[in-house]
Short mmCIF file of N, CA and C in Angstrom, two decimals:
data_model
loop_
_atom_site.label_atom_id
_atom_site.label_comp_id
_atom_site.label_asym_id
_atom_site.label_seq_id
_atom_site.Cartn_x
_atom_site.Cartn_y
_atom_site.Cartn_z
N MET A 24 160.81 47.17 115.63
CA MET A 24 159.56 47.77 115.17
C MET A 24 158.54 46.66 114.92
N PRO A 25 157.34 46.77 115.48
CA PRO A 25 156.33 45.73 115.28
C PRO A 25 155.83 45.70 113.85
N VAL A 26 155.46 44.51 113.40
CA VAL A 26 154.89 44.35 112.07
C VAL A 26 153.40 44.69 112.16
N THR A 27 152.93 45.47 111.23
CA THR A 27 151.50 45.81 111.18
C THR A 27 150.93 45.29 109.87
N ALA A 28 149.63 45.28 109.80
CA ALA A 28 148.95 44.78 108.59
C ALA A 28 149.25 45.65 107.38
N THR A 29 149.72 46.87 107.58
CA THR A 29 149.96 47.77 106.45
C THR A 29 151.43 47.77 106.02
N SER A 30 152.28 46.98 106.69
CA SER A 30 153.68 46.91 106.28
C SER A 30 153.78 46.30 104.89
N THR A 31 154.93 46.51 104.24
CA THR A 31 155.14 45.93 102.93
C THR A 31 155.48 44.45 103.10
N LEU A 32 154.51 43.61 102.81
CA LEU A 32 154.64 42.17 102.96
C LEU A 32 154.08 41.49 101.72
N SER A 33 154.42 40.22 101.56
CA SER A 33 153.78 39.46 100.48
C SER A 33 152.29 39.39 100.80
N PRO A 34 151.45 39.21 99.78
CA PRO A 34 150.01 39.15 100.05
C PRO A 34 149.65 38.08 101.09
N THR A 35 150.25 36.92 101.01
CA THR A 35 149.96 35.85 101.97
C THR A 35 150.39 36.26 103.37
N HIS A 36 151.57 36.80 103.48
CA HIS A 36 152.07 37.21 104.80
C HIS A 36 151.22 38.36 105.36
N ALA A 37 150.79 39.26 104.49
CA ALA A 37 149.95 40.37 104.94
C ALA A 37 148.62 39.86 105.48
N ILE A 38 148.04 38.87 104.82
CA ILE A 38 146.77 38.29 105.28
C ILE A 38 146.97 37.59 106.62
N GLU A 39 148.05 36.82 106.72
CA GLU A 39 148.32 36.10 107.97
C GLU A 39 148.57 37.08 109.11
N THR A 40 149.28 38.16 108.83
CA THR A 40 149.55 39.16 109.86
C THR A 40 148.27 39.87 110.28
N ALA A 41 147.44 40.23 109.31
CA ALA A 41 146.17 40.88 109.62
C ALA A 41 145.30 39.95 110.46
N TYR A 42 145.29 38.67 110.12
CA TYR A 42 144.50 37.72 110.90
C TYR A 42 145.03 37.63 112.33
N GLN A 43 146.33 37.59 112.49
CA GLN A 43 146.91 37.53 113.84
C GLN A 43 146.52 38.76 114.66
N LEU A 44 146.52 39.92 114.03
CA LEU A 44 146.10 41.15 114.72
C LEU A 44 144.63 41.05 115.14
N ALA A 45 143.79 40.60 114.22
CA ALA A 45 142.36 40.45 114.53
C ALA A 45 142.15 39.38 115.59
N GLN A 46 142.89 38.29 115.48
CA GLN A 46 142.78 37.20 116.45
C GLN A 46 143.11 37.70 117.85
N ASN A 47 144.18 38.49 117.97
CA ASN A 47 144.57 39.05 119.27
C ASN A 47 143.49 39.99 119.80
N HIS A 48 142.95 40.80 118.93
CA HIS A 48 141.89 41.74 119.33
C HIS A 48 140.68 40.98 119.87
N PHE A 49 140.20 39.98 119.11
CA PHE A 49 139.04 39.23 119.53
C PHE A 49 139.31 38.39 120.77
N ALA A 50 140.54 37.91 120.94
CA ALA A 50 140.89 37.15 122.14
C ALA A 50 140.70 38.00 123.39
N LYS A 51 141.00 39.29 123.28
CA LYS A 51 140.80 40.19 124.42
C LYS A 51 139.32 40.31 124.78
N LEU A 52 138.45 40.02 123.82
CA LEU A 52 137.00 40.05 124.05
C LEU A 52 136.46 38.67 124.42
N GLY A 53 137.38 37.70 124.56
CA GLY A 53 136.97 36.35 124.93
C GLY A 53 136.48 35.50 123.77
N ILE A 54 136.84 35.88 122.56
CA ILE A 54 136.38 35.15 121.37
C ILE A 54 137.56 34.41 120.75
N ASP A 55 137.39 33.09 120.60
CA ASP A 55 138.39 32.24 119.96
C ASP A 55 138.07 32.17 118.47
N THR A 56 138.79 32.94 117.67
CA THR A 56 138.47 33.04 116.25
C THR A 56 138.64 31.70 115.52
N ASP A 57 139.59 30.88 115.92
CA ASP A 57 139.76 29.57 115.26
C ASP A 57 138.53 28.70 115.47
N SER A 58 137.96 28.73 116.68
CA SER A 58 136.74 27.96 116.96
C SER A 58 135.57 28.50 116.16
N VAL A 59 135.48 29.81 116.04
CA VAL A 59 134.39 30.42 115.26
C VAL A 59 134.50 30.01 113.80
N ILE A 60 135.71 30.06 113.25
CA ILE A 60 135.90 29.67 111.85
C ILE A 60 135.55 28.20 111.65
N GLN A 61 135.94 27.36 112.58
CA GLN A 61 135.62 25.94 112.49
C GLN A 61 134.11 25.72 112.54
N ALA A 62 133.41 26.46 113.40
CA ALA A 62 131.95 26.33 113.50
C ALA A 62 131.28 26.80 112.22
N VAL A 63 131.73 27.92 111.68
CA VAL A 63 131.15 28.47 110.46
C VAL A 63 131.40 27.55 109.27
N ASP A 64 132.51 26.84 109.30
CA ASP A 64 132.85 25.92 108.23
C ASP A 64 131.81 24.81 108.07
N ASN A 65 131.00 24.58 109.10
CA ASN A 65 129.98 23.53 109.06
C ASN A 65 128.59 24.06 108.73
N ILE A 66 128.47 25.35 108.51
CA ILE A 66 127.19 25.94 108.13
C ILE A 66 127.15 26.00 106.60
N PRO A 67 126.20 25.29 105.99
CA PRO A 67 126.17 25.25 104.52
C PRO A 67 125.87 26.60 103.89
N ILE A 68 126.56 26.86 102.81
CA ILE A 68 126.29 28.03 101.98
C ILE A 68 125.36 27.56 100.87
N SER A 69 124.21 28.19 100.72
CA SER A 69 123.27 27.80 99.67
C SER A 69 123.72 28.33 98.33
N ILE A 70 123.80 27.42 97.38
CA ILE A 70 124.13 27.78 96.01
C ILE A 70 122.94 27.36 95.16
N HIS A 71 122.38 28.31 94.46
CA HIS A 71 121.19 28.03 93.67
C HIS A 71 121.59 27.64 92.25
N CYS A 72 120.97 26.61 91.73
CA CYS A 72 121.31 26.08 90.41
C CYS A 72 121.20 27.16 89.33
N TRP A 73 120.24 28.05 89.46
CA TRP A 73 120.02 29.05 88.42
C TRP A 73 121.15 30.06 88.33
N GLN A 74 122.05 30.09 89.30
CA GLN A 74 123.19 31.01 89.21
C GLN A 74 124.14 30.61 88.09
N GLY A 75 124.07 29.37 87.64
CA GLY A 75 124.99 28.90 86.61
C GLY A 75 124.45 28.96 85.20
N ASP A 76 123.18 29.19 85.04
CA ASP A 76 122.63 29.21 83.68
C ASP A 76 121.65 30.35 83.44
N ASP A 77 121.64 31.33 84.34
CA ASP A 77 120.80 32.52 84.17
C ASP A 77 119.31 32.18 84.13
N VAL A 78 118.89 31.28 85.00
CA VAL A 78 117.49 30.92 85.21
C VAL A 78 116.85 30.23 84.00
N ARG A 79 117.62 29.58 83.17
CA ARG A 79 117.06 28.93 81.99
C ARG A 79 116.55 27.53 82.29
N GLY A 80 117.32 26.74 83.02
CA GLY A 80 116.97 25.34 83.20
C GLY A 80 117.18 24.57 81.91
N PHE A 81 116.84 23.30 81.92
CA PHE A 81 117.09 22.46 80.75
C PHE A 81 115.84 21.73 80.28
N GLU A 82 114.72 22.06 80.89
CA GLU A 82 113.45 21.45 80.49
C GLU A 82 113.11 21.78 79.05
N ASN A 83 113.20 23.06 78.73
CA ASN A 83 112.84 23.54 77.41
C ASN A 83 113.88 24.59 77.01
N PRO A 84 115.03 24.15 76.50
CA PRO A 84 116.14 25.07 76.25
C PRO A 84 115.86 26.17 75.23
N ASP A 85 114.87 25.97 74.37
CA ASP A 85 114.56 26.98 73.35
C ASP A 85 113.54 28.01 73.81
N GLN A 86 112.95 27.79 74.97
CA GLN A 86 111.93 28.71 75.48
C GLN A 86 112.58 29.99 75.99
N THR A 87 111.93 31.12 75.71
CA THR A 87 112.43 32.39 76.23
C THR A 87 111.85 32.62 77.62
N LEU A 88 112.55 33.42 78.41
CA LEU A 88 112.07 33.74 79.75
C LEU A 88 110.92 34.72 79.68
N SER A 89 110.01 34.61 80.62
CA SER A 89 108.88 35.52 80.66
C SER A 89 108.48 35.79 82.10
N GLY A 90 107.76 36.84 82.33
CA GLY A 90 107.26 37.17 83.66
C GLY A 90 108.33 37.73 84.56
N GLY A 91 108.19 38.58 85.39
CA GLY A 91 108.97 39.37 86.30
C GLY A 91 110.38 38.98 86.68
N ILE A 92 111.01 38.01 86.04
CA ILE A 92 112.38 37.64 86.40
C ILE A 92 113.33 38.68 85.82
N GLN A 93 114.23 39.15 86.66
CA GLN A 93 115.19 40.17 86.23
C GLN A 93 116.47 39.49 85.73
N ALA A 94 116.31 38.63 84.78
CA ALA A 94 117.44 37.94 84.16
C ALA A 94 117.13 37.81 82.68
N THR A 95 118.16 37.69 81.88
CA THR A 95 117.95 37.63 80.44
C THR A 95 117.98 36.21 79.91
N GLY A 96 118.65 35.30 80.63
CA GLY A 96 118.78 33.94 80.13
C GLY A 96 119.80 33.81 79.03
N ASN A 97 120.60 34.86 78.80
CA ASN A 97 121.56 34.77 77.69
C ASN A 97 122.94 35.33 78.03
N TYR A 98 123.36 35.26 79.29
CA TYR A 98 124.68 35.80 79.58
C TYR A 98 125.74 34.91 78.95
N PRO A 99 126.83 35.50 78.45
CA PRO A 99 127.89 34.71 77.81
C PRO A 99 128.51 33.74 78.81
N GLY A 100 128.69 32.51 78.40
CA GLY A 100 129.33 31.53 79.25
C GLY A 100 128.39 30.75 80.14
N ARG A 101 127.09 31.02 80.05
CA ARG A 101 126.16 30.28 80.88
C ARG A 101 126.16 28.81 80.47
N ALA A 102 125.88 27.94 81.43
CA ALA A 102 125.80 26.51 81.14
C ALA A 102 124.65 26.25 80.18
N ARG A 103 124.92 25.47 79.15
CA ARG A 103 123.89 25.15 78.16
C ARG A 103 123.31 23.77 78.34
N THR A 104 123.99 22.94 79.14
CA THR A 104 123.54 21.57 79.37
C THR A 104 123.69 21.25 80.86
N PRO A 105 122.99 20.22 81.34
CA PRO A 105 123.18 19.83 82.73
C PRO A 105 124.64 19.48 83.04
N GLU A 106 125.31 18.82 82.09
CA GLU A 106 126.72 18.45 82.31
C GLU A 106 127.60 19.70 82.46
N GLU A 107 127.37 20.70 81.64
CA GLU A 107 128.14 21.94 81.77
C GLU A 107 127.88 22.60 83.12
N LEU A 108 126.64 22.58 83.56
CA LEU A 108 126.31 23.17 84.86
C LEU A 108 127.00 22.40 85.98
N ARG A 109 127.02 21.08 85.88
CA ARG A 109 127.70 20.28 86.90
C ARG A 109 129.20 20.58 86.91
N GLN A 110 129.80 20.75 85.75
CA GLN A 110 131.22 21.11 85.69
C GLN A 110 131.46 22.47 86.33
N ASP A 111 130.59 23.43 86.03
CA ASP A 111 130.72 24.77 86.62
C ASP A 111 130.55 24.70 88.14
N LEU A 112 129.60 23.90 88.59
CA LEU A 112 129.39 23.76 90.02
C LEU A 112 130.59 23.11 90.70
N ASN A 113 131.19 22.11 90.05
CA ASN A 113 132.41 21.52 90.61
C ASN A 113 133.48 22.58 90.82
N GLN A 114 133.65 23.44 89.83
CA GLN A 114 134.65 24.51 89.95
C GLN A 114 134.30 25.46 91.09
N ALA A 115 133.05 25.85 91.16
CA ALA A 115 132.62 26.76 92.24
C ALA A 115 132.82 26.09 93.60
N PHE A 116 132.42 24.84 93.71
CA PHE A 116 132.55 24.12 94.99
C PHE A 116 134.01 24.01 95.41
N ASN A 117 134.91 23.88 94.44
CA ASN A 117 136.34 23.81 94.76
C ASN A 117 136.90 25.15 95.22
N LEU A 118 136.30 26.23 94.76
CA LEU A 118 136.80 27.57 95.11
C LEU A 118 136.17 28.15 96.36
N ILE A 119 134.97 27.71 96.69
CA ILE A 119 134.25 28.24 97.84
C ILE A 119 134.54 27.36 99.05
N PRO A 120 135.10 27.95 100.11
CA PRO A 120 135.42 27.12 101.28
C PRO A 120 134.17 26.71 102.04
N GLY A 121 134.31 25.69 102.85
CA GLY A 121 133.23 25.28 103.75
C GLY A 121 132.22 24.37 103.09
N CYS A 122 131.17 24.14 103.83
CA CYS A 122 130.08 23.27 103.43
C CYS A 122 129.17 24.01 102.45
N LYS A 123 128.73 23.32 101.41
CA LYS A 123 127.84 23.92 100.42
C LYS A 123 126.55 23.12 100.32
N ARG A 124 125.48 23.80 99.94
CA ARG A 124 124.19 23.16 99.69
C ARG A 124 123.70 23.65 98.33
N LEU A 125 123.40 22.71 97.45
CA LEU A 125 122.88 23.05 96.13
C LEU A 125 121.36 22.98 96.15
N ASN A 126 120.72 24.06 95.79
CA ASN A 126 119.27 24.08 95.64
C ASN A 126 118.96 23.83 94.17
N LEU A 127 118.38 22.69 93.90
CA LEU A 127 118.11 22.26 92.54
C LEU A 127 116.61 22.32 92.27
N HIS A 128 116.21 23.15 91.35
CA HIS A 128 114.80 23.38 91.05
C HIS A 128 114.29 22.36 90.04
N ALA A 129 112.98 22.24 89.95
CA ALA A 129 112.34 21.26 89.08
C ALA A 129 112.76 21.42 87.62
N LEU A 130 113.00 22.64 87.15
CA LEU A 130 113.33 22.82 85.75
C LEU A 130 114.72 22.32 85.38
N TYR A 131 115.43 21.74 86.35
CA TYR A 131 116.74 21.15 86.09
C TYR A 131 116.66 19.63 86.00
N LEU A 132 115.43 19.10 85.93
CA LEU A 132 115.27 17.67 85.75
C LEU A 132 115.84 17.26 84.39
N GLU A 133 116.14 15.98 84.27
CA GLU A 133 116.64 15.47 82.99
C GLU A 133 115.74 14.34 82.52
N ALA A 134 115.13 14.54 81.35
CA ALA A 134 114.23 13.55 80.77
C ALA A 134 114.29 13.67 79.26
N ASP A 135 113.93 12.58 78.58
CA ASP A 135 113.96 12.57 77.11
C ASP A 135 112.80 13.36 76.51
N GLU A 136 111.75 13.54 77.27
CA GLU A 136 110.59 14.30 76.79
C GLU A 136 110.04 15.13 77.95
N PRO A 137 109.24 16.15 77.66
CA PRO A 137 108.72 17.02 78.73
C PRO A 137 107.98 16.23 79.81
N VAL A 138 108.13 16.69 81.06
CA VAL A 138 107.49 16.06 82.21
C VAL A 138 106.67 17.13 82.92
N SER A 139 105.37 16.88 83.09
CA SER A 139 104.55 17.86 83.81
C SER A 139 104.94 17.84 85.28
N ARG A 140 104.72 18.95 85.94
CA ARG A 140 105.14 19.10 87.34
C ARG A 140 104.58 18.02 88.25
N ASP A 141 103.37 17.56 87.97
CA ASP A 141 102.77 16.54 88.84
C ASP A 141 103.26 15.12 88.53
N HIS A 142 104.17 15.00 87.58
CA HIS A 142 104.73 13.68 87.24
C HIS A 142 106.25 13.63 87.44
N ILE A 143 106.81 14.63 88.07
CA ILE A 143 108.24 14.62 88.33
C ILE A 143 108.54 13.56 89.40
N ARG A 144 109.55 12.76 89.14
CA ARG A 144 109.96 11.67 90.02
C ARG A 144 111.45 11.81 90.36
N PRO A 145 111.89 11.21 91.43
CA PRO A 145 113.31 11.26 91.78
C PRO A 145 114.22 10.79 90.64
N GLU A 146 113.75 9.82 89.85
CA GLU A 146 114.60 9.33 88.76
C GLU A 146 114.94 10.42 87.73
N HIS A 147 114.15 11.48 87.68
CA HIS A 147 114.45 12.59 86.77
C HIS A 147 115.68 13.37 87.21
N PHE A 148 116.14 13.08 88.42
CA PHE A 148 117.32 13.75 88.96
C PHE A 148 118.46 12.76 89.22
N ALA A 149 118.34 11.57 88.62
CA ALA A 149 119.33 10.51 88.85
C ALA A 149 120.75 10.95 88.47
N ASN A 150 120.90 11.68 87.37
CA ASN A 150 122.24 12.15 86.97
C ASN A 150 122.83 13.11 88.00
N TRP A 151 121.97 13.92 88.60
CA TRP A 151 122.43 14.84 89.63
C TRP A 151 122.89 14.07 90.87
N VAL A 152 122.13 13.04 91.24
CA VAL A 152 122.50 12.24 92.41
C VAL A 152 123.81 11.50 92.15
N GLU A 153 123.96 10.92 90.97
CA GLU A 153 125.20 10.23 90.63
C GLU A 153 126.39 11.19 90.64
N TRP A 154 126.19 12.39 90.11
CA TRP A 154 127.24 13.41 90.13
C TRP A 154 127.63 13.74 91.57
N ALA A 155 126.64 13.89 92.42
CA ALA A 155 126.91 14.21 93.82
C ALA A 155 127.67 13.07 94.50
N LYS A 156 127.26 11.85 94.25
CA LYS A 156 127.95 10.70 94.84
C LYS A 156 129.38 10.59 94.33
N LYS A 157 129.55 10.74 93.04
CA LYS A 157 130.89 10.65 92.42
C LYS A 157 131.84 11.67 93.03
N ASN A 158 131.33 12.86 93.32
CA ASN A 158 132.15 13.94 93.85
C ASN A 158 132.12 14.02 95.37
N ARG A 159 131.46 13.03 95.96
CA ARG A 159 131.35 12.93 97.43
C ARG A 159 130.63 14.13 98.05
N TYR A 160 129.63 14.63 97.31
CA TYR A 160 128.74 15.65 97.87
C TYR A 160 127.60 14.89 98.54
N ARG A 161 127.15 15.39 99.65
CA ARG A 161 126.01 14.75 100.33
C ARG A 161 124.75 15.03 99.55
N THR A 162 123.84 14.06 99.52
CA THR A 162 122.58 14.25 98.80
C THR A 162 121.40 14.09 99.74
N ARG A 163 120.34 14.80 99.41
CA ARG A 163 119.09 14.70 100.15
C ARG A 163 117.97 15.06 99.20
N LEU A 164 117.07 14.13 98.95
CA LEU A 164 115.92 14.41 98.05
C LEU A 164 114.72 14.80 98.85
#
């Protein structure tokens, strides 16, 4: 009796069996699924910095959110510091397969005092660059 994806199997074996069935199906259509997966693995997935702290940023941590953003800025477990956000991103990057791209907005700069938008410099993101280098993430300013 042939094994099907719905047979009683361990979760890993069921996934592998389902993939083999799909792979055979696509091969009949002339599609090499392993090559497709390898190609997709090189397409970066955009991860936005605000996903880790509910659009708060660290420029002015005591400021409340205002204007049309559909976020509260207070979900439990949100990153409260740049270091916490970097730790959360490390965890996410380890769990998400393939190439990732972090979109880092101006409000995630790190400075001892407020910096107006027209005075933001690359050095305000030095900790982010060092974090990326330490973890062997590619950087581009």
